[in-house]
Structure formats: structure tokens, C-alpha cells
GROMACS .gro file of C-alpha atoms in nm:
model
  330
    1UNK     CA    1   0.298  14.701  -0.229
    2UNK     CA    2   0.675  14.673  -0.280
    3UNK     CA    3   0.667  14.304  -0.185
    4UNK     CA    4   0.388  14.238  -0.437
    5UNK     CA    5   0.588  14.413  -0.709
    6UNK     CA    6   0.894  14.201  -0.637
    7UNK     CA    7   0.691  13.880  -0.639
    8UNK     CA    8   0.522  13.964  -0.967
    9UNK     CA    9   0.850  14.058  -1.133
   10UNK     CA   10   1.024  13.754  -1.284
   11UNK     CA   11   1.338  13.693  -1.082
   12UNK     CA   12   1.535  13.609  -1.392
   13UNK     CA   13   1.457  13.943  -1.554
   14UNK     CA   14   1.557  14.134  -1.241
   15UNK     CA   15   1.877  13.933  -1.206
   16UNK     CA   16   1.964  13.995  -1.571
   17UNK     CA   17   1.908  14.370  -1.524
   18UNK     CA   18   2.148  14.378  -1.229
   19UNK     CA   19   2.418  14.171  -1.396
   20UNK     CA   20   2.432  14.337  -1.736
   21UNK     CA   21   2.510  14.697  -1.825
   22UNK     CA   22   2.298  14.879  -2.078
   23UNK     CA   23   2.580  14.908  -2.331
   24UNK     CA   24   2.949  14.866  -2.400
   25UNK     CA   25   3.081  15.177  -2.218
   26UNK     CA   26   3.112  15.397  -2.524
   27UNK     CA   27   2.824  15.623  -2.425
   28UNK     CA   28   2.893  15.862  -2.137
   29UNK     CA   29   2.658  16.119  -1.988
   30UNK     CA   30   2.682  16.381  -1.716
   31UNK     CA   31   2.365  16.383  -1.508
   32UNK     CA   32   2.262  16.620  -1.229
   33UNK     CA   33   2.103  16.471  -0.923
   34UNK     CA   34   1.951  16.780  -0.763
   35UNK     CA   35   1.835  16.821  -0.407
   36UNK     CA   36   1.473  16.714  -0.376
   37UNK     CA   37   1.463  16.555  -0.719
   38UNK     CA   38   1.298  16.211  -0.697
   39UNK     CA   39   1.526  15.919  -0.772
   40UNK     CA   40   1.256  15.786  -1.002
   41UNK     CA   41   1.292  16.094  -1.226
   42UNK     CA   42   1.671  16.051  -1.239
   43UNK     CA   43   1.635  15.681  -1.322
   44UNK     CA   44   1.397  15.765  -1.608
   45UNK     CA   45   1.644  16.019  -1.740
   46UNK     CA   46   1.925  15.762  -1.726
   47UNK     CA   47   1.709  15.519  -1.922
   48UNK     CA   48   1.626  15.789  -2.178
   49UNK     CA   49   1.997  15.863  -2.221
   50UNK     CA   50   2.082  15.496  -2.265
   51UNK     CA   51   2.275  15.454  -1.938
   52UNK     CA   52   2.017  15.217  -1.783
   53UNK     CA   53   1.812  14.956  -1.963
   54UNK     CA   54   1.522  15.017  -1.724
   55UNK     CA   55   1.459  15.317  -1.502
   56UNK     CA   56   1.172  15.134  -1.329
   57UNK     CA   57   1.390  14.838  -1.231
   58UNK     CA   58   1.665  15.069  -1.108
   59UNK     CA   59   1.418  15.254  -0.884
   60UNK     CA   60   1.296  14.922  -0.747
   61UNK     CA   61   1.654  14.809  -0.685
   62UNK     CA   62   1.736  15.131  -0.503
   63UNK     CA   63   1.433  15.089  -0.277
   64UNK     CA   64   1.522  14.729  -0.202
   65UNK     CA   65   1.869  14.842  -0.103
   66UNK     CA   66   1.726  15.120   0.116
   67UNK     CA   67   1.912  15.378  -0.091
   68UNK     CA   68   1.634  15.576  -0.255
   69UNK     CA   69   1.640  15.839   0.020
   70UNK     CA   70   2.017  15.838   0.079
   71UNK     CA   71   2.148  15.941  -0.261
   72UNK     CA   72   2.365  16.253  -0.263
   73UNK     CA   73   2.302  16.555  -0.485
   74UNK     CA   74   2.555  16.662  -0.745
   75UNK     CA   75   2.674  16.604  -1.100
   76UNK     CA   76   2.764  16.246  -1.192
   77UNK     CA   77   2.947  16.101  -1.489
   78UNK     CA   78   2.799  15.767  -1.589
   79UNK     CA   79   2.858  15.545  -1.891
   80UNK     CA   80   2.647  15.264  -2.036
   81UNK     CA   81   2.913  15.007  -1.941
   82UNK     CA   82   2.832  15.046  -1.570
   83UNK     CA   83   2.611  14.793  -1.395
   84UNK     CA   84   2.317  14.927  -1.193
   85UNK     CA   85   2.491  14.841  -0.868
   86UNK     CA   86   2.788  15.059  -0.957
   87UNK     CA   87   2.563  15.350  -1.053
   88UNK     CA   88   2.370  15.331  -0.725
   89UNK     CA   89   2.694  15.300  -0.526
   90UNK     CA   90   2.822  15.621  -0.683
   91UNK     CA   91   2.503  15.802  -0.591
   92UNK     CA   92   2.516  15.678  -0.232
   93UNK     CA   93   2.883  15.765  -0.172
   94UNK     CA   94   2.864  16.098  -0.352
   95UNK     CA   95   3.121  16.007  -0.616
   96UNK     CA   96   3.041  16.324  -0.805
   97UNK     CA   97   3.191  16.438  -1.131
   98UNK     CA   98   3.487  16.674  -1.099
   99UNK     CA   99   3.633  16.885  -1.375
  100UNK     CA  100   3.922  17.041  -1.191
  101UNK     CA  101   4.118  17.334  -1.324
  102UNK     CA  102   4.424  17.457  -1.137
  103UNK     CA  103   4.542  17.815  -1.190
  104UNK     CA  104   4.916  17.822  -1.114
  105UNK     CA  105   5.070  18.108  -0.917
  106UNK     CA  106   5.182  18.391  -1.140
  107UNK     CA  107   4.993  18.284  -1.450
  108UNK     CA  108   4.835  18.570  -1.642
  109UNK     CA  109   4.475  18.575  -1.758
  110UNK     CA  110   4.607  18.504  -2.109
  111UNK     CA  111   4.783  18.188  -1.990
  112UNK     CA  112   4.474  18.082  -1.793
  113UNK     CA  113   4.259  18.130  -2.103
  114UNK     CA  114   4.495  17.915  -2.312
  115UNK     CA  115   4.491  17.638  -2.050
  116UNK     CA  116   4.112  17.639  -2.033
  117UNK     CA  117   4.086  17.623  -2.410
  118UNK     CA  118   4.329  17.330  -2.430
  119UNK     CA  119   4.122  17.148  -2.169
  120UNK     CA  120   3.809  17.206  -2.379
  121UNK     CA  121   3.638  17.393  -2.095
  122UNK     CA  122   3.610  17.747  -2.239
  123UNK     CA  123   3.736  17.925  -2.546
  124UNK     CA  124   4.022  18.166  -2.495
  125UNK     CA  125   3.826  18.460  -2.632
  126UNK     CA  126   3.521  18.411  -2.409
  127UNK     CA  127   3.725  18.367  -2.091
  128UNK     CA  128   3.928  18.682  -2.163
  129UNK     CA  129   3.605  18.867  -2.241
  130UNK     CA  130   3.474  18.763  -1.898
  131UNK     CA  131   3.795  18.892  -1.739
  132UNK     CA  132   3.720  19.228  -1.902
  133UNK     CA  133   3.351  19.238  -1.811
  134UNK     CA  134   3.332  19.598  -1.689
  135UNK     CA  135   2.991  19.559  -1.522
  136UNK     CA  136   3.107  19.261  -1.317
  137UNK     CA  137   3.439  19.423  -1.223
  138UNK     CA  138   3.259  19.739  -1.111
  139UNK     CA  139   3.008  19.538  -0.911
  140UNK     CA  140   3.298  19.365  -0.730
  141UNK     CA  141   3.471  19.697  -0.662
  142UNK     CA  142   3.760  19.648  -0.904
  143UNK     CA  143   3.861  19.972  -1.071
  144UNK     CA  144   4.070  19.818  -1.348
  145UNK     CA  145   4.022  19.726  -1.712
  146UNK     CA  146   4.051  19.353  -1.638
  147UNK     CA  147   4.057  19.099  -1.358
  148UNK     CA  148   4.432  19.049  -1.403
  149UNK     CA  149   4.589  19.009  -1.062
  150UNK     CA  150   4.255  18.944  -0.896
  151UNK     CA  151   4.223  18.579  -1.001
  152UNK     CA  152   4.315  18.363  -0.702
  153UNK     CA  153   4.559  18.082  -0.790
  154UNK     CA  154   4.427  17.744  -0.688
  155UNK     CA  155   4.195  17.458  -0.790
  156UNK     CA  156   3.844  17.505  -0.923
  157UNK     CA  157   3.576  17.248  -1.005
  158UNK     CA  158   3.416  17.383  -1.321
  159UNK     CA  159   3.087  17.195  -1.336
  160UNK     CA  160   2.882  17.165  -1.657
  161UNK     CA  161   2.672  17.473  -1.716
  162UNK     CA  162   2.906  17.712  -1.541
  163UNK     CA  163   2.971  18.024  -1.747
  164UNK     CA  164   3.299  18.204  -1.795
  165UNK     CA  165   3.165  18.495  -1.589
  166UNK     CA  166   3.074  18.265  -1.300
  167UNK     CA  167   3.422  18.110  -1.292
  168UNK     CA  168   3.597  18.448  -1.312
  169UNK     CA  169   3.368  18.579  -1.034
  170UNK     CA  170   3.457  18.279  -0.815
  171UNK     CA  171   3.828  18.339  -0.870
  172UNK     CA  172   3.794  18.710  -0.786
  173UNK     CA  173   3.586  18.646  -0.474
  174UNK     CA  174   3.849  18.402  -0.343
  175UNK     CA  175   4.122  18.660  -0.396
  176UNK     CA  176   3.914  18.933  -0.230
  177UNK     CA  177   3.844  18.714   0.072
  178UNK     CA  178   4.215  18.646   0.115
  179UNK     CA  179   4.299  19.015   0.079
  180UNK     CA  180   4.030  19.114   0.327
  181UNK     CA  181   4.120  18.852   0.586
  182UNK     CA  182   4.497  18.859   0.564
  183UNK     CA  183   4.622  19.171   0.390
  184UNK     CA  184   4.415  19.491   0.400
  185UNK     CA  185   4.518  19.605   0.748
  186UNK     CA  186   4.886  19.569   0.653
  187UNK     CA  187   4.867  19.772   0.333
  188UNK     CA  188   4.865  20.105   0.516
  189UNK     CA  189   5.181  20.010   0.703
  190UNK     CA  190   5.361  19.946   0.374
  191UNK     CA  191   5.214  20.258   0.213
  192UNK     CA  192   5.076  20.056  -0.081
  193UNK     CA  193   4.743  20.048  -0.254
  194UNK     CA  194   4.583  19.715  -0.331
  195UNK     CA  195   4.663  19.760  -0.701
  196UNK     CA  196   5.027  19.841  -0.625
  197UNK     CA  197   5.055  19.537  -0.399
  198UNK     CA  198   4.917  19.300  -0.662
  199UNK     CA  199   5.127  19.462  -0.936
  200UNK     CA  200   5.451  19.423  -0.740
  201UNK     CA  201   5.360  19.071  -0.630
  202UNK     CA  202   5.281  18.972  -0.989
  203UNK     CA  203   5.627  19.094  -1.098
  204UNK     CA  204   5.794  18.906  -0.813
  205UNK     CA  205   5.602  18.591  -0.914
  206UNK     CA  206   5.719  18.617  -1.274
  207UNK     CA  207   6.084  18.687  -1.186
  208UNK     CA  208   6.131  18.429  -0.912
  209UNK     CA  209   6.202  18.066  -0.985
  210UNK     CA  210   6.300  17.969  -0.631
  211UNK     CA  211   6.034  18.051  -0.368
  212UNK     CA  212   6.304  18.145  -0.118
  213UNK     CA  213   6.415  18.434  -0.342
  214UNK     CA  214   6.076  18.602  -0.365
  215UNK     CA  215   6.134  18.826  -0.058
  216UNK     CA  216   6.474  18.936  -0.194
  217UNK     CA  217   6.329  19.023  -0.536
  218UNK     CA  218   6.045  19.211  -0.365
  219UNK     CA  219   6.307  19.404  -0.166
  220UNK     CA  220   6.502  19.497  -0.481
  221UNK     CA  221   6.191  19.637  -0.649
  222UNK     CA  222   6.092  19.839  -0.344
  223UNK     CA  223   6.447  19.969  -0.294
  224UNK     CA  224   6.451  20.089  -0.654
  225UNK     CA  225   6.111  20.256  -0.620
  226UNK     CA  226   6.229  20.449  -0.314
  227UNK     CA  227   6.529  20.581  -0.511
  228UNK     CA  228   6.323  20.667  -0.819
  229UNK     CA  229   6.499  20.404  -1.031
  230UNK     CA  230   6.327  20.228  -1.317
  231UNK     CA  231   6.235  19.872  -1.222
  232UNK     CA  232   6.364  19.721  -1.550
  233UNK     CA  233   6.180  19.394  -1.502
  234UNK     CA  234   6.201  19.165  -1.807
  235UNK     CA  235   5.849  19.014  -1.781
  236UNK     CA  236   5.688  19.359  -1.795
  237UNK     CA  237   5.844  19.418  -2.138
  238UNK     CA  238   5.653  19.119  -2.274
  239UNK     CA  239   5.317  19.153  -2.098
  240UNK     CA  240   5.037  19.176  -2.352
  241UNK     CA  241   5.286  19.113  -2.634
  242UNK     CA  242   5.389  18.747  -2.596
  243UNK     CA  243   5.446  18.487  -2.328
  244UNK     CA  244   5.744  18.535  -2.095
  245UNK     CA  245   5.985  18.242  -2.128
  246UNK     CA  246   6.277  18.380  -1.928
  247UNK     CA  247   6.454  18.572  -2.203
  248UNK     CA  248   6.396  18.909  -2.362
  249UNK     CA  249   6.565  19.075  -2.658
  250UNK     CA  250   6.682  19.431  -2.707
  251UNK     CA  251   6.380  19.487  -2.929
  252UNK     CA  252   6.154  19.374  -2.644
  253UNK     CA  253   6.318  19.613  -2.402
  254UNK     CA  254   6.283  19.906  -2.644
  255UNK     CA  255   5.914  19.847  -2.710
  256UNK     CA  256   5.686  20.125  -2.594
  257UNK     CA  257   5.408  19.963  -2.396
  258UNK     CA  258   5.225  20.088  -2.081
  259UNK     CA  259   5.372  19.794  -1.886
  260UNK     CA  260   5.736  19.800  -1.997
  261UNK     CA  261   5.934  19.909  -1.693
  262UNK     CA  262   6.242  19.964  -1.908
  263UNK     CA  263   6.048  20.250  -2.069
  264UNK     CA  264   5.816  20.377  -1.793
  265UNK     CA  265   5.961  20.539  -1.478
  266UNK     CA  266   5.735  20.367  -1.222
  267UNK     CA  267   5.514  20.066  -1.160
  268UNK     CA  268   5.306  19.931  -1.448
  269UNK     CA  269   4.940  20.041  -1.442
  270UNK     CA  270   4.833  19.700  -1.313
  271UNK     CA  271   4.941  19.340  -1.246
  272UNK     CA  272   5.107  19.130  -1.517
  273UNK     CA  273   4.982  18.802  -1.369
  274UNK     CA  274   4.794  18.658  -1.075
  275UNK     CA  275   5.022  18.629  -0.772
  276UNK     CA  276   4.998  18.367  -0.501
  277UNK     CA  277   5.008  18.419  -0.127
  278UNK     CA  278   5.385  18.385  -0.087
  279UNK     CA  279   5.457  18.656  -0.348
  280UNK     CA  280   5.206  18.889  -0.180
  281UNK     CA  281   5.363  18.816   0.158
  282UNK     CA  282   5.708  18.888   0.010
  283UNK     CA  283   5.593  19.236  -0.094
  284UNK     CA  284   5.427  19.302   0.242
  285UNK     CA  285   5.728  19.190   0.444
  286UNK     CA  286   6.050  19.226   0.242
  287UNK     CA  287   6.385  19.185   0.417
  288UNK     CA  288   6.605  19.487   0.484
  289UNK     CA  289   6.883  19.440   0.227
  290UNK     CA  290   7.094  19.686   0.023
  291UNK     CA  291   7.037  19.515  -0.311
  292UNK     CA  292   6.931  19.711  -0.618
  293UNK     CA  293   7.006  19.454  -0.891
  294UNK     CA  294   6.973  19.084  -0.964
  295UNK     CA  295   7.061  18.857  -1.255
  296UNK     CA  296   6.989  18.491  -1.319
  297UNK     CA  297   7.271  18.244  -1.268
  298UNK     CA  298   7.128  18.001  -1.521
  299UNK     CA  299   7.017  17.743  -1.264
  300UNK     CA  300   6.702  17.919  -1.143
  301UNK     CA  301   6.879  18.116  -0.874
  302UNK     CA  302   6.983  18.483  -0.890
  303UNK     CA  303   7.293  18.683  -0.802
  304UNK     CA  304   7.196  18.997  -0.606
  305UNK     CA  305   7.411  19.311  -0.612
  306UNK     CA  306   7.412  19.643  -0.431
  307UNK     CA  307   7.579  19.855  -0.702
  308UNK     CA  308   7.605  19.872  -1.078
  309UNK     CA  309   7.970  19.766  -1.095
  310UNK     CA  310   7.894  19.444  -0.904
  311UNK     CA  311   7.590  19.384  -1.119
  312UNK     CA  312   7.782  19.428  -1.442
  313UNK     CA  313   8.041  19.179  -1.319
  314UNK     CA  314   7.763  18.930  -1.242
  315UNK     CA  315   7.603  18.984  -1.585
  316UNK     CA  316   7.934  18.914  -1.753
  317UNK     CA  317   7.995  18.607  -1.538
  318UNK     CA  318   7.652  18.445  -1.567
  319UNK     CA  319   7.522  18.570  -1.901
  320UNK     CA  320   7.783  18.704  -2.141
  321UNK     CA  321   8.074  18.466  -2.070
  322UNK     CA  322   7.865  18.145  -2.097
  323UNK     CA  323   7.699  18.275  -2.415
  324UNK     CA  324   8.038  18.353  -2.570
  325UNK     CA  325   8.172  18.012  -2.472
  326UNK     CA  326   7.869  17.843  -2.625
  327UNK     CA  327   7.918  18.031  -2.953
  328UNK     CA  328   8.281  17.921  -2.954
  329UNK     CA  329   8.189  17.552  -2.938
  330UNK     CA  330   7.967  17.562  -3.246
   0.00000   0.00000   0.00000
């Protein structure tokens, strides 16, 4: 039957179909090739959307090439400037559409929402609403007002049709798997709850610029907690107020918020960002050091001190003196 069809079909028409795209490439469509869905149905859909000039000829071409049963399921991005051969090749090799979103270590849910909105994937409001979905959080065993701290940093392929809730759920499940496989048995040794671990790790992530300093910063925070000292972490003063850009003002420090560790005598009630593995590891296995203070040197590194006098000297050296010198040159 296939041979008869080929013979009856004018060779020139078939050759023209294979050599010319349906359009000029301005029309693009995302099409799902589902498991078990006949290629004929997909070809008809591509014709209907203007990607192919003939779904029937494409089906015939695929059969002639022996590819009608070898196409791979997934979402594909096609445009009307592609020749039929290119479209079939993509289906056979599984060149599926990817809309990757990478959540950096330490980013808060607010920052993630802004990135997603800029990419045109979700609106900021809807993503944040999904992070605060109480029913979903309860179902996943998270006793917190939001998913902050439970979103696993990494890459995600956000396919068309995925909802904000589905993406947030995927991020949470990845974090929970990591915590279950690598962390939970070690929490008891450190005397930390899961929430305390993620809170401390999120602070370490925000404070550290150099990965090598994360364990030292984690040690400072835990040393201060043991002595009943306030943590006085700059990023906590800004959480929920504005983005942390490395500097805080006196007004920021004096603000009364539940997260401001200049004002509260202990850990914040929850994480201020979503920590990565190395920050979590730093909290679980901090070095034994006497440091209680640290201050930025202005190059990304920090000066660590064991007492207030040494810390004040470092603050004057790295912060006050350079600022004064800069004012003098204006």
C-alpha cells in the first residue's frame, strides 16, 4: 500500500515538500509529542499550526525513513522555517525543548520570583503565593509559613503547562531528598533541628563570598549562639524589607523585624534564603576556632577576630579608614 501511495504521488510535489519550509521562520510553536500518540496526529497538528505545509506528506516521509515508530516523546519547539527533514531529525534524536531555570545558592524566594518574572515564566506574585501554599507545605511536612530555605538550588526544566505549585513542589522534594539522604542522621549530633540547620546555612550563604570561608562563618555563628551572643548578621536585618547588596545602614540595623538578629537574641524564625550543599555542610561540620567576629576586607574575604578589641581594630582598618580616605579625595 505504501509503495502504491508513493507511485501515485507526483515526485515533483514530494520533492518540493521536502525542500521548502512552510514559512519564513517567524512562526514558532511548542508541540508535545506524547507517548503513544500517533505520529500522524502530531503531523496534522503541525500542519494546523502552520509549521508543516502537509501533515500527510510528512507522515509518508517519516514512514519512508523508517522513523514513524522511533520518534521520542517530549515537548519540541518548531518554527515554520524548518524543513521537514530537520523536524523529523529533531523527533528522532529527542532534541526536546528546554526552558531551564537555575536557582543560585543562597537566593531567597523573593529573588527567585523576580528571576522567573524577568524570564517570562511566572509572575512574581503567583510564584510567591505558591511558596506560601499552606496546604502543600503541610502535605510535604513543612511546618513553616513559606517554602523559604526548602527550595533546592539547581537547574530546573520548566516545561509549558507546569504550574507554580508544581515547580515549587519539585524544588522542595529535591531539598527533602538531599536532607534525608545526607543530613538527617547528623542533625542529632549537632543538636540542631532541620529548621535551625537551614536557617544557619542560609545566613552563612548570604554572608560568604568565598566558598572557603563558609565553614569559618558557620563556626562564628555557632560560637556566638553557645555564648548567648546576638548573631548581628547584616542580611537578616534586610530580609523581607529589601534585597541584600552587601551594605546595611544604621536605620536597617535598628529596624524591628522578626528576622533582624541585631534586635532579636537568637536565630531568626526561619531561613532567609535557600542554602546550597556546601553551606549546609559548613553548619554541620564547622571547624574548631575561637572566632566570634568577622568583617569584610573589601575584596570578598573577611577578617576573623576572637575578641571585640581585635574586631574593632579590623573594622577601623577595613571599613572606617578607607571610607574616610575616600571622602577626603572628593
